Coordinates of C-alpha atoms in Angstrom, one line a residue:
M1 CA 6.0 19.0 -28.9
K2 CA 7.7 15.4 -28.8
A3 CA 9.4 14.6 -25.1
F4 CA 13.0 15.0 -24.7
M5 CA 14.8 11.8 -25.4
D6 CA 12.1 9.8 -24.9
K7 CA 11.4 5.9 -25.5
D8 CA 10.8 6.9 -29.5
F9 CA 14.0 9.6 -29.8
L10 CA 14.9 9.9 -33.5
L11 CA 12.0 8.0 -34.5
S12 CA 9.6 9.7 -36.3
T13 CA 7.1 7.1 -37.8
E14 CA 5.5 4.0 -36.3
T15 CA 7.4 1.5 -38.3
A16 CA 10.7 2.9 -37.6
K17 CA 9.4 2.4 -33.9
H18 CA 8.3 -1.0 -35.0
L19 CA 11.8 -1.3 -36.2
Y20 CA 14.0 -0.2 -33.7
H21 CA 12.1 -1.7 -30.7
D22 CA 11.4 -5.4 -31.7
Y23 CA 14.3 -5.9 -34.1
A24 CA 17.3 -3.5 -34.0
A25 CA 17.5 -3.0 -29.8
P26 CA 17.6 -6.2 -29.1
Q27 CA 20.6 -7.3 -31.1
P28 CA 24.1 -7.8 -29.2
I29 CA 26.8 -5.5 -30.1
I30 CA 29.9 -6.7 -32.0
D31 CA 32.2 -3.4 -31.8
Y32 CA 34.9 -4.6 -34.4
H33 CA 36.8 -0.7 -34.2
C34 CA 37.8 0.8 -30.7
H35 CA 40.7 2.1 -28.8
L36 CA 39.6 0.2 -25.2
S37 CA 42.7 -0.7 -23.1
P38 CA 42.9 -4.2 -22.4
Q39 CA 44.8 -3.8 -19.7
E40 CA 41.7 -2.2 -18.3
I41 CA 39.5 -4.9 -19.4
Y42 CA 41.8 -7.4 -17.8
E43 CA 42.0 -5.6 -14.7
D44 CA 38.5 -4.7 -14.8
R45 CA 39.2 -1.2 -14.0
R46 CA 37.0 0.6 -11.5
F47 CA 36.6 4.5 -11.9
D48 CA 36.5 7.0 -8.9
T49 CA 34.4 9.5 -10.9
I50 CA 32.6 10.5 -13.9
T51 CA 35.0 12.9 -14.6
Q52 CA 37.4 10.2 -15.6
V53 CA 34.9 8.5 -17.7
W54 CA 33.7 11.1 -19.7
L55 CA 37.2 13.7 -20.0
G56 CA 39.7 11.6 -19.4
G57 CA 41.0 11.0 -23.1
D58 CA 37.8 12.1 -25.2
H59 CA 38.9 14.8 -27.8
Y60 CA 35.3 15.3 -28.9
K61 CA 34.3 17.1 -25.6
W62 CA 38.0 19.0 -25.4
R63 CA 37.9 20.5 -28.5
I64 CA 34.1 22.1 -28.1
M65 CA 35.2 22.7 -24.1
R66 CA 37.8 24.7 -26.6
A67 CA 35.2 26.0 -28.7
M68 CA 33.3 27.9 -25.8
G69 CA 36.3 29.1 -24.3
V70 CA 37.0 27.0 -21.1
E71 CA 40.8 27.6 -20.2
E72 CA 43.1 24.6 -20.7
R73 CA 43.3 23.4 -16.9
L74 CA 39.5 22.4 -16.6
I75 CA 40.4 20.3 -20.0
T76 CA 43.2 18.3 -20.1
G77 CA 45.0 20.3 -16.9
D78 CA 44.8 19.4 -13.4
A79 CA 41.9 20.7 -11.9
P80 CA 39.8 19.1 -9.6
D81 CA 37.3 16.5 -11.4
Y82 CA 34.6 18.6 -10.3
E83 CA 35.9 21.9 -11.6
K84 CA 36.2 20.0 -14.6
F85 CA 32.8 18.4 -14.8
L86 CA 30.8 21.6 -14.1
A87 CA 32.8 23.1 -16.9
W88 CA 32.1 20.3 -18.8
A89 CA 28.1 20.7 -18.2
K90 CA 28.4 24.2 -18.8
T91 CA 29.8 23.6 -22.4
L92 CA 27.4 20.8 -23.0
S93 CA 24.0 23.2 -22.2
M94 CA 24.7 25.1 -25.0
A95 CA 25.9 22.2 -27.3
I96 CA 22.5 22.1 -29.4
G97 CA 23.0 20.2 -32.5
N98 CA 26.2 18.1 -31.4
P99 CA 25.9 14.5 -31.3
L100 CA 27.8 14.8 -27.7
Y101 CA 24.6 16.0 -26.6
H102 CA 22.8 13.3 -27.4
W103 CA 25.6 11.0 -26.6
S104 CA 26.4 12.2 -23.0
H105 CA 22.3 12.0 -22.2
L106 CA 21.7 8.4 -23.8
E107 CA 24.7 7.4 -21.5
L108 CA 22.8 9.4 -18.8
Q109 CA 19.9 7.8 -19.1
R110 CA 21.3 3.9 -20.0
Y111 CA 23.7 3.3 -17.6
F112 CA 22.9 6.0 -14.9
G113 CA 19.2 5.9 -14.9
Y114 CA 19.0 9.9 -14.9
Y115 CA 16.3 10.9 -17.7
G116 CA 16.9 14.9 -16.4
V117 CA 19.0 17.2 -18.4
L118 CA 22.5 18.1 -18.0
N119 CA 23.6 21.7 -17.3
E120 CA 25.0 24.2 -14.9
D121 CA 21.9 23.8 -12.1
T122 CA 21.9 20.2 -12.4
A123 CA 25.8 19.0 -12.5
A124 CA 26.3 18.8 -8.6
E125 CA 23.4 16.2 -8.6
V126 CA 24.6 14.2 -11.6
Y127 CA 28.2 14.6 -10.4
A128 CA 27.0 12.8 -7.3
L129 CA 24.4 10.4 -9.0
C130 CA 27.4 9.0 -11.5
N131 CA 29.7 9.0 -8.4
E132 CA 27.8 6.8 -6.5
K133 CA 27.0 4.0 -9.5
L134 CA 30.6 4.2 -10.2
A135 CA 31.1 2.9 -6.5
T136 CA 29.3 -0.2 -7.3
P137 CA 31.0 -3.4 -8.7
E138 CA 27.9 -3.2 -11.7
F139 CA 30.6 -0.3 -13.2
S140 CA 33.6 -1.6 -13.4
A141 CA 34.9 -2.1 -17.0
R142 CA 34.0 -5.9 -17.8
N143 CA 30.3 -5.0 -16.1
L144 CA 29.8 -2.0 -18.1
I145 CA 30.9 -4.4 -21.4
R146 CA 28.1 -6.9 -20.1
N147 CA 25.6 -4.7 -19.2
S148 CA 25.5 -2.9 -22.9
N149 CA 25.1 -6.8 -24.9
V150 CA 28.7 -6.6 -26.0
K151 CA 29.3 -10.0 -27.7
T152 CA 32.8 -9.2 -29.2
L153 CA 35.4 -6.2 -29.4
C154 CA 38.1 -5.6 -31.0
T155 CA 41.4 -3.8 -29.8
T156 CA 43.7 -1.3 -31.3
D157 CA 47.4 -3.0 -31.1
D158 CA 50.8 -2.4 -32.4
P159 CA 52.7 -5.4 -34.5
A160 CA 54.8 -5.1 -31.4
D161 CA 52.4 -5.5 -28.7
T162 CA 52.7 -9.0 -26.4
L163 CA 49.2 -8.9 -26.5
E164 CA 49.7 -9.9 -23.0
W165 CA 46.7 -8.6 -21.5
H166 CA 44.6 -10.3 -24.2
K167 CA 46.2 -13.4 -23.4
K168 CA 45.3 -13.4 -19.8
I169 CA 41.7 -12.2 -20.6
K170 CA 41.5 -15.3 -22.6
E171 CA 42.8 -17.3 -19.6
D172 CA 40.3 -15.8 -17.0
G173 CA 37.3 -16.8 -18.9
F174 CA 35.6 -13.7 -19.9
E175 CA 33.0 -14.1 -21.6
V176 CA 32.7 -11.9 -24.0
A177 CA 35.2 -12.3 -26.5
V178 CA 38.2 -9.6 -26.6
Y179 CA 40.4 -9.7 -29.6
P180 CA 43.5 -7.9 -30.8
A181 CA 43.3 -5.6 -34.4
F182 CA 46.5 -5.1 -36.3
R183 CA 47.5 -1.8 -36.7
P184 CA 50.9 -1.2 -38.3
D185 CA 50.9 3.0 -38.8
Q186 CA 54.8 2.6 -37.0
A187 CA 55.9 0.8 -40.1
V188 CA 54.4 2.0 -42.9
N189 CA 54.9 5.8 -42.0
I190 CA 58.6 5.7 -42.6
E191 CA 58.9 9.2 -42.7
K192 CA 58.3 10.0 -39.2
D193 CA 60.5 10.5 -36.5
G194 CA 61.6 7.6 -34.0
F195 CA 61.2 5.0 -37.4
A196 CA 64.5 3.3 -37.0
D197 CA 63.9 3.2 -32.6
Y198 CA 60.6 1.3 -33.8
L199 CA 62.3 -1.3 -36.1
A200 CA 64.6 -2.1 -33.0
K201 CA 61.1 -3.0 -31.1
L202 CA 59.6 -4.6 -33.6
G203 CA 62.2 -6.7 -34.2
T204 CA 62.4 -8.0 -30.8
A205 CA 58.9 -8.9 -30.6
A206 CA 59.4 -10.4 -33.7
G207 CA 63.0 -12.2 -32.7
A208 CA 65.1 -11.3 -35.2
A209 CA 67.2 -7.8 -36.4
I210 CA 65.7 -5.8 -39.1
D211 CA 68.2 -4.3 -41.3
S212 CA 66.7 -4.6 -44.5
F213 CA 62.9 -4.5 -46.4
A214 CA 63.3 -8.3 -46.7
S215 CA 63.9 -8.6 -42.7
L216 CA 61.0 -5.9 -42.3
K217 CA 58.3 -8.0 -44.4
K218 CA 59.6 -11.0 -42.6
A219 CA 59.3 -9.5 -39.7
L220 CA 55.5 -8.7 -39.9
S221 CA 54.6 -12.0 -41.4
A222 CA 55.8 -13.0 -38.3
R223 CA 53.5 -11.2 -36.3
I224 CA 50.4 -11.4 -38.2
D225 CA 51.0 -15.1 -37.2
F226 CA 51.2 -14.3 -34.0
F227 CA 48.0 -12.0 -33.8
S228 CA 46.2 -14.7 -35.9
S229 CA 47.4 -17.4 -33.4
M230 CA 45.7 -15.2 -30.5
G231 CA 42.0 -14.9 -32.5
C232 CA 43.2 -11.6 -34.3
R233 CA 40.8 -11.2 -37.5
V234 CA 41.1 -7.5 -38.3
S235 CA 43.3 -5.1 -39.6
D236 CA 43.8 -1.2 -39.5
H237 CA 45.3 1.7 -41.1
G238 CA 45.2 5.1 -40.1
L239 CA 46.5 7.1 -43.7
E240 CA 46.4 10.3 -45.3
T241 CA 45.5 8.8 -48.3
V242 CA 45.7 5.2 -49.9
P243 CA 48.5 5.6 -51.8
Y244 CA 49.7 3.8 -55.1
A245 CA 53.0 4.4 -56.4
P246 CA 54.2 1.1 -57.4
A247 CA 58.1 0.5 -57.3
S248 CA 60.2 -2.5 -57.8
E249 CA 61.4 -4.6 -54.6
E250 CA 65.1 -3.6 -55.7
T251 CA 64.3 0.7 -55.4
V252 CA 62.2 0.0 -52.0
A253 CA 64.7 -1.5 -50.9
A254 CA 67.0 0.9 -51.4
I255 CA 64.7 3.6 -49.8
F256 CA 64.7 1.9 -47.0
A257 CA 68.6 1.2 -46.6
K258 CA 68.7 5.3 -47.2
R259 CA 66.3 6.0 -44.7
L260 CA 68.2 3.8 -42.2
S261 CA 71.4 4.9 -43.1
G262 CA 69.8 8.7 -41.9
G263 CA 69.0 9.9 -45.4
V264 CA 66.1 11.8 -46.2
L265 CA 63.6 10.7 -48.5
T266 CA 61.8 12.5 -51.0
A267 CA 57.9 12.5 -51.0
E268 CA 58.2 10.2 -54.1
E269 CA 60.2 7.7 -52.0
T270 CA 58.1 7.9 -49.0
K271 CA 54.8 6.9 -51.5
Q272 CA 56.4 4.3 -53.1
Y273 CA 57.6 3.1 -49.9
K274 CA 54.2 3.2 -48.4
T275 CA 52.4 1.7 -51.3
T276 CA 54.6 -1.6 -51.8
L277 CA 55.0 -1.8 -47.9
L278 CA 50.9 -1.8 -47.8
L279 CA 50.6 -4.1 -51.1
F280 CA 52.3 -6.5 -49.1
L281 CA 50.3 -6.1 -46.0
G282 CA 46.8 -6.6 -47.9
R283 CA 48.3 -9.5 -49.2
E284 CA 49.4 -11.0 -45.8
Y285 CA 45.7 -10.6 -44.0
A286 CA 44.3 -11.7 -47.9
R287 CA 46.8 -15.0 -46.7
A288 CA 45.7 -14.9 -42.6
G289 CA 41.5 -14.5 -43.8
W290 CA 41.8 -11.1 -42.0
V291 CA 39.5 -7.9 -43.0
M292 CA 41.8 -5.0 -43.6
Q293 CA 40.4 -1.8 -42.3
L294 CA 41.4 1.8 -44.2
H295 CA 41.2 4.8 -42.6
Y296 CA 42.1 7.8 -44.5
G297 CA 41.3 11.4 -45.2
C298 CA 42.7 13.0 -41.9
I299 CA 45.2 15.9 -41.3
R300 CA 46.9 15.8 -38.0
N301 CA 47.9 17.9 -34.9
N302 CA 47.4 21.3 -37.0
A303 CA 48.0 23.6 -34.2
V304 CA 51.5 23.5 -33.6
R305 CA 51.6 25.6 -30.6
L306 CA 48.8 22.9 -28.4
F307 CA 50.5 20.1 -30.2
K308 CA 53.9 20.9 -28.6
K309 CA 52.1 21.3 -25.1
L310 CA 49.8 18.3 -25.0
G311 CA 51.1 15.9 -27.2
P312 CA 48.9 14.0 -30.0
D313 CA 44.8 12.7 -29.8
V314 CA 43.9 15.5 -28.1
G315 CA 41.3 16.9 -30.2
L316 CA 43.4 19.1 -32.9
D317 CA 43.2 16.8 -35.8
A318 CA 40.5 17.9 -39.2
I319 CA 39.2 16.7 -42.5
G320 CA 41.4 16.3 -45.1
S321 CA 40.3 17.8 -48.8
T322 CA 39.4 14.8 -51.5
A323 CA 42.2 12.0 -51.5
P324 CA 43.1 10.8 -54.7
A325 CA 40.3 8.4 -56.4
D326 CA 42.5 6.4 -58.8
E327 CA 44.6 5.9 -56.7
L328 CA 42.5 3.6 -53.9
A329 CA 40.9 2.1 -57.2
A330 CA 44.4 1.1 -58.6
F331 CA 45.7 0.1 -54.8
L332 CA 42.9 -2.4 -54.8
N333 CA 43.0 -3.6 -58.3
A334 CA 46.9 -4.1 -57.8
L335 CA 45.6 -6.7 -55.3
D336 CA 42.5 -8.1 -57.0
E337 CA 44.5 -8.6 -60.2
T338 CA 46.5 -11.8 -58.3
G339 CA 44.0 -13.2 -56.3
E340 CA 44.8 -11.6 -53.3
L341 CA 42.3 -8.8 -52.0
P342 CA 41.1 -9.3 -48.5
K343 CA 38.0 -8.2 -47.5
T344 CA 38.1 -4.6 -46.7
I345 CA 36.5 -1.8 -45.4
L346 CA 37.2 1.6 -46.7
Y347 CA 36.3 5.1 -44.3
S348 CA 37.2 8.1 -45.7
L349 CA 37.2 10.9 -42.9
N350 CA 35.8 13.2 -46.1
P351 CA 31.7 12.9 -46.4
N352 CA 32.3 13.7 -49.8
E353 CA 33.7 10.9 -50.6
N354 CA 30.6 8.5 -50.0
A355 CA 29.5 8.1 -53.2
V356 CA 33.3 7.2 -54.4
I357 CA 34.2 4.4 -51.6
E358 CA 30.9 3.0 -52.9
T359 CA 31.0 3.2 -56.6
I360 CA 35.2 2.2 -56.3
M361 CA 34.1 -0.8 -54.1
G362 CA 31.4 -1.8 -56.4
C363 CA 33.8 -3.1 -58.9
F364 CA 35.8 -5.3 -56.5
Q365 CA 32.6 -7.1 -55.0
E366 CA 32.8 -11.2 -56.3
A367 CA 30.9 -13.8 -56.3
G368 CA 30.5 -16.1 -52.6
A369 CA 31.7 -13.0 -50.5
V370 CA 28.7 -10.8 -49.8
G371 CA 29.6 -7.3 -49.5
K372 CA 33.3 -8.0 -49.8
L373 CA 34.1 -5.0 -49.7
Q374 CA 31.9 -2.3 -47.4
H375 CA 31.7 1.3 -46.9
G376 CA 32.8 1.7 -43.2
S377 CA 29.9 3.4 -40.8
A378 CA 30.5 7.2 -40.2
W379 CA 33.1 8.2 -37.8
W380 CA 35.1 10.6 -36.0
F381 CA 33.6 13.9 -37.5
N382 CA 30.9 12.2 -39.2
D383 CA 28.9 10.0 -36.6
H384 CA 26.3 12.0 -36.1
K385 CA 22.7 12.1 -37.3
K386 CA 23.5 14.1 -40.5
G387 CA 26.7 12.0 -41.0
M388 CA 25.5 8.8 -40.5
T389 CA 22.2 9.6 -42.3
E390 CA 24.4 10.7 -45.6
Q391 CA 26.4 7.5 -45.2
I392 CA 23.5 5.0 -45.0
T393 CA 21.4 6.9 -48.0
S394 CA 24.4 6.8 -50.4
L395 CA 25.4 3.3 -49.5
A396 CA 22.0 2.6 -50.3
S397 CA 21.7 4.3 -53.6
E398 CA 25.1 3.2 -54.6
G399 CA 25.6 -0.3 -53.5
M400 CA 23.6 -2.7 -51.0
L401 CA 22.9 -1.6 -47.4
A402 CA 21.4 -5.0 -46.6
S403 CA 25.1 -6.4 -46.6
F404 CA 26.7 -3.4 -44.5
V405 CA 28.2 -4.7 -41.5
G406 CA 26.9 -1.6 -39.1
M407 CA 28.7 0.2 -36.2
L408 CA 31.8 0.6 -34.3
T409 CA 32.7 2.7 -31.4
D410 CA 35.7 3.9 -32.2
S411 CA 36.1 4.6 -28.6
R412 CA 38.1 5.1 -25.4
S413 CA 35.6 5.0 -23.6
F414 CA 33.7 2.3 -21.6
L415 CA 30.3 3.9 -21.9
S416 CA 30.2 4.4 -25.8
Y417 CA 27.8 1.7 -26.4
A418 CA 25.4 4.1 -26.2
R419 CA 26.5 5.1 -30.0
H420 CA 25.3 1.8 -31.3
E421 CA 21.7 3.0 -29.9
Y422 CA 22.3 5.6 -31.3
F423 CA 23.2 4.7 -35.4
R424 CA 20.7 2.0 -34.5
R425 CA 17.8 4.8 -34.2
I426 CA 19.0 6.4 -37.2
L427 CA 19.0 3.5 -39.4
C428 CA 15.0 2.5 -38.2
D429 CA 14.1 6.2 -38.8
I430 CA 15.9 5.6 -42.5
I431 CA 14.3 2.6 -43.2
G432 CA 10.4 3.3 -41.5
G433 CA 10.8 6.4 -43.7
W434 CA 11.1 4.7 -46.7
V435 CA 8.1 1.9 -45.9
E436 CA 5.7 4.3 -44.8
N437 CA 6.5 6.6 -48.1
G438 CA 5.6 3.7 -50.4
E439 CA 9.1 3.6 -51.0
Y440 CA 9.6 0.1 -50.2
P441 CA 7.4 -2.4 -49.0
A442 CA 5.9 -3.4 -45.6
D443 CA 7.7 -7.0 -46.3
E444 CA 8.1 -8.3 -42.4
K445 CA 10.5 -10.9 -43.3
A446 CA 12.8 -8.9 -45.5
L447 CA 12.9 -5.8 -42.9
R448 CA 13.6 -8.1 -39.9
A449 CA 16.6 -9.8 -41.8
I450 CA 18.1 -6.3 -43.1
V451 CA 17.7 -4.7 -39.5
E452 CA 19.2 -7.5 -37.8
G453 CA 21.7 -7.9 -40.1
I454 CA 22.9 -4.3 -40.2
S455 CA 22.7 -4.4 -36.5
Y456 CA 24.7 -7.4 -35.6
N457 CA 24.3 -10.5 -37.9
N458 CA 26.6 -9.2 -40.8
A459 CA 29.7 -8.2 -38.9
K460 CA 29.2 -11.2 -37.0
E461 CA 29.1 -13.2 -40.5
Y462 CA 31.7 -10.8 -42.1
F463 CA 34.4 -11.2 -39.8
G464 CA 33.9 -14.6 -38.9
F465 CA 33.6 -14.5 -35.3

């Protein structure tokens, strides 16, 4: 029987161990999509307790605590920190097969030097150990980033954001590059409450009132230029599906005016607006030399009772059914036909769409751009061993795994960089298995290039960091 999560955790062959320890593990990290707070990075936030780090905003943990019947006061409520931590320790001990079990123990090992098992019996010991270390300067936000070997990270920022914290981070000489990423969901979601209020906020940021579809486009273009001046290289979109319902500029201008006057849009009008605006943004990203990320396939805020009480992003979302593949293909083609398709990363929350993404993106690759279109890393409900294995093997089967830009955290936690280790171990175990099974030669030069590329070098080249 193997030891619990030892140095060869998840590495089942000698080749896998070699590839991980010698090539993957030493590589720095580029976290090109996360939800860390730039203000907390600038202020070099310190945490009083491990509860603040682990349970302060982690809806992954909240979901499985609810599944264990834990009271909400011990999850998102006002219970004392140790009571919340103890409830989490009890829950974790039962979370066999869940990636949170691995992530939590990797974080305890890598950051706190604890190689035991967290459960109800050890909770008090672990809580005291972690809190003692969190009280030291080594555990400030910036030092956690430094000690994780992060070279570049991209936060997620609204177009109306002033990016004041990014500016301050840059000016004070923090050696890790912290760039904004452009997330214009509020401008895209015309059907949502508060749309008009958001336009006023965006117009203030852009320096001009937004009273027409043309002025919205002008404002977004100006903000793209501003974000570029702050080092931005990437956009991000959270979509239900990638829509394609083309309409004339006149039609969309009328739809926009209808919405501003208080009218209720039809589903088709909403889709036409979103299509036209997303195509405009895609062309703007191509002009700016940015990468476009499209995250889709999520149905949000499903438990209305709890949503009304707690708000969004508290663990009430789920995987959506299959998105229209023909619309995704048509959307990409509309940009490609005019030579304005930017580098694009596609992520579906539905793992059944792995091969769909790979076969569609394979239609739009082009000379001189290695892996111009990417199948994004398994994310959210899929960033576990099974999900990562399926994404990696599907990409290898249908496309070019060696050009993959690899892992991201998609996280609000400064300890989530252990997920890169988790990903790299799984990657090396898969490749090592192929080598030892005679499916790929023991070509040291090629294997090193592939593993180091997926771990770090590909992302560095792809994003231009």
